[in-house]
Amino acid sequence: MTGAPVRNDGPPLAWTLKGLSKAGRRAWTLPALDVPEAELSEGHRRHDPPDLPEVAERDIVRHFTRLSQINYGVDTGFYPLGSCSMKYNPKVAETVAALPGFQRLHPLQPEDTIQGALELLWRLERALCEITGMARATLQPPAGAAGELTGLLIMRAYHQKSGNPRTKVLIPDSAHGTNPASVTLAGYRAVQVPSDARGLVDLGALEKLVDDDVAGLMLTNPNTLGLFEEEIEGIARAMHRVGALLYYDGANLNAIIGKVRPGDMGFDIVHLNTHKTFATPHGGGGPGAGPVAVSPRLEAFLPSPLIAYDEDGDRYFWERDRPDAIGRVHGFNGNFGVLVRAFAYVFGHGRDGLREVGERAVLNANYLACLVRQAYPMAYPGRPMHEFVATARPLKKHGIRAMDVAKRLIDLGFHPSTVYFPLVVEEALMVEPTETESKETLDAFADAMLQVAQEAESDPELLHEAPVTTPVRRLDEAKAARELKLRW
Amino acid sequence: MEFPEDLRYTEQHEWVRREEHGVRVGITDFAQDALGDVVYVDIPEVGTEVRAGQPFGEVESTKSVSDVYAPVTGTVLDRNAALSDSPQLVNEQPYGDGWMILIEPTDQSEVGGLLDAAAYRAFTARASGEEE
């Protein structure tokens, strides 16, 4: 089996509806006028018709169908984008979210008329707290980065309450770019913690950076190199010794779900990316969900309102009287439809199922790493978890870079892996197969990776030209960035 | 890969040239090669104080955004304004027209503490895991 073919056939393309436009052509006909004609006042009348494409319905349908065929997504093929957990989303979650009882709700309906929806949110919050080992969670943040900011504002509110918000937040040098951005937005200064030779947080260096002006440390575990931070307990002790908090970036929760909980490792704040771990739709600018869960001492600072359950009255309600809350971080109650999908995923799998998700994600990554490591050495010696970072450095002697490998993979029917990230690895290729792929797909992808490595030696020019089978060839990214043409 | 003998270097891949009025600073051939196509360079205004080992600017390539560190402490005497329209100079002539800032060092002797060409060449060889 190989990935989906990239379509480059058919008649010459008119890429835009404008290109298909013919004067006078229409996709509609209006019925004859059967009411009295009324004059528009001069101020409302338009003298020049708008410059819109004039096309038949057939043209519109073919245009958009064609674009959808050229598109590549996880529903058409393997999508091994490291650090992004592009797993296949089970369609049952879509079916559940489309149930009329969920879809036709209004966010301002009285609580008594939406008890089922509130119960779903409450059960999801309980489940996420159990998964993360935290006490309570907000489901409001509409995305992972929004969750980061929410978590950091909670951190700030906590320190502020004890008299001093502090000024610094520590971040490993392998971290996601969103971490320092969120830190800055929350009014803190990001201080980088170096990695050691194993690719893990350098505990000695960390201890030198920790003082009572450090508000916390943001960490992904497994980290962005796909490696488990083995000294997490020592890291937690170093932070807690000075009263600083430990923040868990949930980007890589997929690797440990059901196995070990951030709360048990000493983390105080956890944000989750439902689109990475709980198979809600990914990318495209949303809507998303980035719930934030916290340990008991931070509960009071979570955004308001929180979902709550009154046992005596057997009733779910919004808890609003929370004077220390940081305020709202999103309108209404978060992106409810996304949370319904996450609920379906969590409860569809159950405890054992989620544990198996983590196990298979790690197994798949390690299997694939073993298949390709001869041509693409691992960047660090440790055993990877759910993703691995390899390097295309051996191909440099043929004049081939990680970007060339990525572009050639497109020709071979696969979405490329992540390249040039994490920044601490030269010619990085970061691969995350996720638990949802079959052995056949992993074998086919490994074959493609190895074929590219061979071509680097036998036909480097082909790799410089790649992709050669796509409707659009290699784009000049440098020119696009240097000569920005913005329109809005 | 070029490592001009008359320059001094840092482990963060900046080069330093001692001149009559100060020290000229840019990023090395090795650095521009690793970064790939440079698309934007952010450098400080004349008169800015820079501190040895602290970032003074940023280089953005199609791959990443990276800090550029001051090799010595001092004041910015001049900046390469051409980089705002032609960031590719950093790739084309890293040691020439792709220079970034001219610093008036607070302490002239700081330059002497930086790596010489042979030491920097050996450092880059280790950094890229080559056996030389």
Coordinates of N, CA and C in Angstrom, one line a residue, chain A residues 18-145:
Chain A
K18 N -12.3 33.1 -11.2 CA -12.1 34.3 -12.1 C -11.6 33.8 -13.5
G19 N -10.7 32.8 -13.5 CA -10.2 32.3 -14.7 C -11.3 31.5 -15.5
L20 N -12.3 31.0 -14.8 CA -13.3 30.2 -15.5 C -14.5 31.1 -16.0
S21 N -14.4 32.4 -15.6 CA -15.5 33.3 -15.8 C -15.7 33.6 -17.3
K22 N -17.0 33.6 -17.7 CA -17.4 34.0 -19.1 C -18.6 35.0 -18.9
A23 N -18.5 36.2 -19.6 CA -19.5 37.2 -19.4 C -20.9 36.6 -19.7
G24 N -21.8 36.9 -18.8 CA -23.2 36.5 -19.0 C -23.5 35.1 -18.5
R25 N -22.5 34.3 -18.1 CA -22.8 32.9 -17.6 C -23.4 33.0 -16.2
R26 N -24.3 32.1 -15.9 CA -24.9 32.2 -14.6 C -25.1 30.8 -14.0
A27 N -25.1 30.7 -12.7 CA -25.4 29.5 -12.0 C -26.9 29.4 -11.5
W28 N -27.7 30.4 -11.9 CA -29.0 30.5 -11.4 C -29.9 31.2 -12.4
T29 N -31.2 31.0 -12.3 CA -32.2 31.8 -13.0 C -33.2 32.2 -12.0
L30 N -33.7 33.5 -12.1 CA -34.7 34.0 -11.2 C -36.0 33.8 -11.8
P31 N -37.1 33.5 -11.0 CA -38.4 33.4 -11.5 C -38.9 34.7 -12.0
A32 N -39.9 34.7 -12.8 CA -40.5 36.0 -13.3 C -41.0 36.8 -12.2
L33 N -40.9 38.1 -12.3 CA -41.3 39.1 -11.3 C -42.8 39.0 -11.1
D34 N -43.2 38.6 -9.9 CA -44.7 38.6 -9.7 C -45.2 39.5 -8.6
V35 N -44.4 40.5 -8.3 CA -44.8 41.5 -7.3 C -44.5 42.9 -8.0
P36 N -45.1 43.9 -7.5 CA -44.9 45.3 -8.1 C -43.4 45.7 -8.0
E37 N -42.9 46.3 -9.0 CA -41.5 46.7 -9.0 C -41.4 47.9 -8.1
A38 N -40.4 48.0 -7.3 CA -40.2 49.1 -6.4 C -38.8 49.8 -6.7
E39 N -38.8 51.1 -6.7 CA -37.6 51.8 -7.0 C -36.7 51.9 -5.7
L40 N -35.4 51.6 -5.9 CA -34.5 51.9 -4.8 C -34.1 53.4 -4.8
S41 N -33.9 53.9 -3.6 CA -33.5 55.3 -3.5 C -32.1 55.4 -4.1
E42 N -31.8 56.6 -4.6 CA -30.6 56.9 -5.3 C -29.4 56.5 -4.4
G43 N -29.4 56.8 -3.1 CA -28.3 56.5 -2.2 C -28.0 55.0 -2.1
H44 N -29.0 54.1 -2.4 CA -28.8 52.7 -2.2 C -28.5 52.0 -3.6
R45 N -28.5 52.8 -4.6 CA -28.4 52.2 -6.0 C -26.9 52.1 -6.4
R46 N -26.6 51.0 -7.0 CA -25.2 50.8 -7.4 C -25.1 51.0 -8.9
H47 N -24.1 51.8 -9.4 CA -24.0 52.1 -10.8 C -23.2 51.2 -11.6
D48 N -22.1 50.7 -10.9 CA -21.2 49.7 -11.6 C -21.5 48.3 -10.9
P49 N -21.8 47.3 -11.7 CA -22.0 46.0 -11.1 C -20.7 45.5 -10.5
P50 N -20.8 44.7 -9.4 CA -19.6 44.2 -8.8 C -18.8 43.2 -9.7
D51 N -17.5 43.2 -9.6 CA -16.7 42.4 -10.5 C -16.6 41.0 -9.9
L52 N -17.7 40.2 -10.2 CA -17.7 38.9 -9.6 C -17.5 37.9 -10.8
P53 N -17.0 36.7 -10.4 CA -16.9 35.6 -11.5 C -18.2 35.3 -12.0
E54 N -18.3 35.0 -13.3 CA -19.6 34.6 -13.9 C -19.4 33.2 -14.4
V55 N -20.0 32.2 -13.7 CA -19.7 30.8 -13.9 C -21.0 30.0 -13.8
A56 N -21.1 28.8 -14.4 CA -22.2 27.9 -14.3 C -22.0 27.1 -13.0
E57 N -23.1 26.5 -12.5 CA -23.0 25.7 -11.3 C -22.0 24.6 -11.6
R58 N -22.1 24.0 -12.8 CA -21.1 22.9 -13.2 C -19.7 23.3 -12.9
D59 N -19.4 24.6 -13.3 CA -18.0 25.1 -13.1 C -17.6 25.1 -11.7
I60 N -18.6 25.6 -10.9 CA -18.3 25.8 -9.4 C -18.0 24.4 -8.8
V61 N -18.9 23.5 -9.1 CA -18.8 22.1 -8.5 C -17.5 21.5 -8.9
R62 N -17.1 21.6 -10.2 CA -15.9 21.0 -10.7 C -14.7 21.7 -10.1
H63 N -14.8 23.0 -10.0 CA -13.6 23.8 -9.4 C -13.3 23.3 -8.0
F64 N -14.4 23.3 -7.2 CA -14.1 22.9 -5.8 C -13.8 21.5 -5.6
T65 N -14.5 20.6 -6.4 CA -14.2 19.2 -6.3 C -12.7 18.9 -6.6
R66 N -12.3 19.6 -7.7 CA -10.9 19.4 -8.1 C -9.9 19.9 -7.0
L67 N -10.2 21.0 -6.4 CA -9.3 21.5 -5.3 C -9.3 20.5 -4.2
S68 N -10.5 19.9 -3.9 CA -10.5 18.9 -2.8 C -9.7 17.6 -3.2
Q69 N -9.6 17.3 -4.5 CA -8.9 16.2 -4.9 C -7.4 16.4 -4.8
I70 N -7.0 17.7 -5.1 CA -5.6 18.0 -5.0 C -5.1 18.1 -3.6
N71 N -6.0 18.4 -2.7 CA -5.7 18.5 -1.3 C -5.3 17.2 -0.7
Y72 N -4.5 17.2 0.3 CA -4.0 16.0 1.0 C -4.3 16.2 2.5
G73 N -5.0 15.2 3.0 CA -5.3 15.2 4.5 C -5.2 13.9 5.1
V74 N -5.5 13.8 6.4 CA -5.3 12.5 7.0 C -6.4 11.5 6.6
D75 N -7.5 12.0 6.0 CA -8.5 11.1 5.4 C -8.1 10.6 4.0
T76 N -7.0 11.2 3.4 CA -6.6 10.6 2.1 C -5.3 9.9 2.3
G77 N -4.5 10.1 3.3 CA -3.2 9.4 3.4 C -2.5 9.6 4.7
F78 N -1.3 9.0 4.8 CA -0.5 9.1 6.0 C 0.0 10.5 6.2
Y79 N 0.1 10.9 7.5 CA 0.4 12.3 7.7 C 1.3 12.4 8.9
P80 N 2.6 12.0 8.7 CA 3.5 11.8 9.9 C 4.2 13.1 10.4
L81 N 3.4 14.1 10.6 CA 3.9 15.4 11.0 C 4.3 15.4 12.5
G82 N 5.6 15.4 12.8 CA 6.1 15.3 14.1 C 5.6 16.5 14.9
S83 N 5.4 16.3 16.2 CA 5.0 17.3 17.2 C 3.6 17.7 17.0
C84 N 2.9 17.1 16.0 CA 1.5 17.6 15.8 C 0.4 16.5 16.0
S85 N 0.8 15.3 16.3 CA -0.2 14.2 16.5 C -1.3 14.3 15.5
M86 N -1.0 14.1 14.2 CA -2.1 14.1 13.2 C -2.7 12.7 13.1
K87 N -3.5 12.3 14.1 CA -4.1 11.0 14.0 C -5.4 11.0 13.2
Y88 N -5.7 9.8 12.8 CA -7.0 9.7 12.1 C -8.1 9.9 13.1
N89 N -9.1 10.7 12.8 CA -10.2 10.9 13.7 C -11.4 10.0 13.5
P90 N -11.8 9.2 14.4 CA -12.9 8.2 14.2 C -14.2 9.0 13.9
K91 N -14.9 8.6 12.9 CA -16.1 9.3 12.4 C -17.2 9.3 13.4
V92 N -17.2 8.3 14.3 CA -18.3 8.3 15.3 C -18.4 9.6 16.1
A93 N -17.2 10.2 16.3 CA -17.3 11.5 17.1 C -18.0 12.5 16.3
E94 N -17.9 12.5 15.0 CA -18.6 13.5 14.1 C -20.1 13.2 14.2
T95 N -20.5 11.9 14.2 CA -21.9 11.6 14.2 C -22.5 12.0 15.5
V96 N -21.8 11.8 16.6 CA -22.3 12.2 17.9 C -22.5 13.7 18.0
A97 N -21.4 14.4 17.5 CA -21.5 15.9 17.6 C -22.6 16.5 16.8
A98 N -23.0 15.7 15.7 CA -24.1 16.2 14.8 C -25.5 15.8 15.3
L99 N -25.6 15.1 16.4 CA -26.9 14.8 17.0 C -27.7 16.1 17.2
P100 N -29.0 16.2 16.8 CA -29.7 17.4 16.9 C -29.8 18.0 18.3
G101 N -29.8 17.1 19.3 CA -29.9 17.5 20.7 C -28.7 18.3 21.1
F102 N -27.5 18.1 20.5 CA -26.3 18.9 20.8 C -26.3 20.1 19.8
Q103 N -26.6 19.8 18.5 CA -26.3 20.8 17.5 C -27.2 22.0 17.7
R104 N -28.5 21.8 18.1 CA -29.4 22.9 18.1 C -29.5 23.6 19.4
L105 N -28.6 23.4 20.3 CA -28.6 24.1 21.6 C -28.2 25.6 21.3
H106 N -28.7 26.4 22.2 CA -28.3 27.8 22.2 C -27.5 28.0 23.5
P107 N -26.3 28.7 23.4 CA -25.5 28.9 24.7 C -26.2 29.7 25.8
L108 N -27.2 30.4 25.5 CA -27.9 31.2 26.5 C -29.2 30.5 27.0
Q109 N -29.4 29.3 26.6 CA -30.6 28.5 27.1 C -30.5 28.4 28.7
P110 N -31.6 28.4 29.4 CA -31.6 28.2 30.8 C -31.0 26.9 31.2
E111 N -30.3 26.8 32.3 CA -29.6 25.6 32.7 C -30.5 24.4 32.8
D112 N -31.8 24.6 33.2 CA -32.7 23.5 33.4 C -33.0 22.8 32.1
T113 N -32.9 23.5 31.0 CA -33.2 23.0 29.7 C -32.1 22.3 29.0
I114 N -30.9 22.4 29.6 CA -29.7 21.8 28.9 C -28.9 20.9 29.9
Q115 N -29.6 20.2 30.7 CA -28.9 19.4 31.7 C -28.0 18.3 31.1
G116 N -28.5 17.8 30.0 CA -27.7 16.7 29.3 C -26.4 17.2 28.8
A117 N -26.4 18.4 28.2 CA -25.2 19.0 27.7 C -24.2 19.4 28.8
L118 N -24.8 19.9 29.9 CA -24.0 20.2 31.1 C -23.4 19.0 31.7
E119 N -24.1 17.9 31.7 CA -23.6 16.7 32.3 C -22.4 16.2 31.5
L120 N -22.6 16.3 30.1 CA -21.5 15.9 29.2 C -20.2 16.7 29.6
L121 N -20.4 18.0 29.8 CA -19.2 18.8 30.1 C -18.6 18.4 31.4
W122 N -19.5 18.1 32.4 CA -19.0 17.8 33.7 C -18.2 16.4 33.7
R123 N -18.8 15.5 33.0 CA -18.2 14.2 32.9 C -16.8 14.3 32.1
L124 N -16.8 15.1 31.1 CA -15.5 15.3 30.3 C -14.5 15.9 31.3
E125 N -14.9 16.9 32.0 CA -14.0 17.6 33.0 C -13.4 16.6 34.0
R126 N -14.3 15.7 34.5 CA -13.9 14.7 35.5 C -12.9 13.8 34.8
A127 N -13.2 13.3 33.6 CA -12.3 12.4 32.9 C -10.9 13.0 32.6
L128 N -10.9 14.3 32.2 CA -9.6 14.9 31.9 C -8.8 15.1 33.2
C129 N -9.5 15.3 34.3 CA -8.8 15.5 35.6 C -8.2 14.1 36.0
E130 N -9.0 13.0 35.7 CA -8.5 11.7 36.0 C -7.3 11.3 35.2
I131 N -7.4 11.7 33.9 CA -6.3 11.4 33.0 C -5.0 12.1 33.3
T132 N -5.2 13.4 33.8 CA -4.0 14.2 34.1 C -3.5 14.2 35.5
G133 N -4.4 13.7 36.4 CA -4.0 13.7 37.8 C -4.2 15.0 38.4
M134 N -5.2 15.8 37.9 CA -5.4 17.2 38.4 C -6.8 17.2 39.2
A135 N -7.1 18.3 39.8 CA -8.3 18.4 40.6 C -9.5 19.0 39.8
R136 N -9.2 20.0 39.0 CA -10.3 20.6 38.3 C -9.9 21.3 37.0
A137 N -10.8 21.4 36.1 CA -10.4 21.9 34.8 C -11.4 23.0 34.2
T138 N -10.8 23.8 33.4 CA -11.7 24.7 32.6 C -11.7 24.2 31.2
L139 N -12.9 24.2 30.5 CA -13.0 23.7 29.2 C -13.1 24.9 28.2
Q140 N -13.0 26.1 28.7 CA -13.2 27.3 27.9 C -12.1 27.6 26.8
P141 N -10.8 27.4 27.1 CA -9.9 27.9 26.1 C -10.1 27.2 24.7
P142 N -10.1 28.0 23.6 CA -10.5 27.5 22.3 C -9.4 26.9 21.5
A143 N -8.2 26.7 22.1 CA -7.1 26.1 21.4 C -5.9 25.9 22.3
G144 N -4.9 25.1 21.9 CA -3.8 24.8 22.7 C -3.0 26.1 23.2
A145 N -2.7 27.0 22.3 CA -2.0 28.2 22.7 C -2.8 29.0 23.6

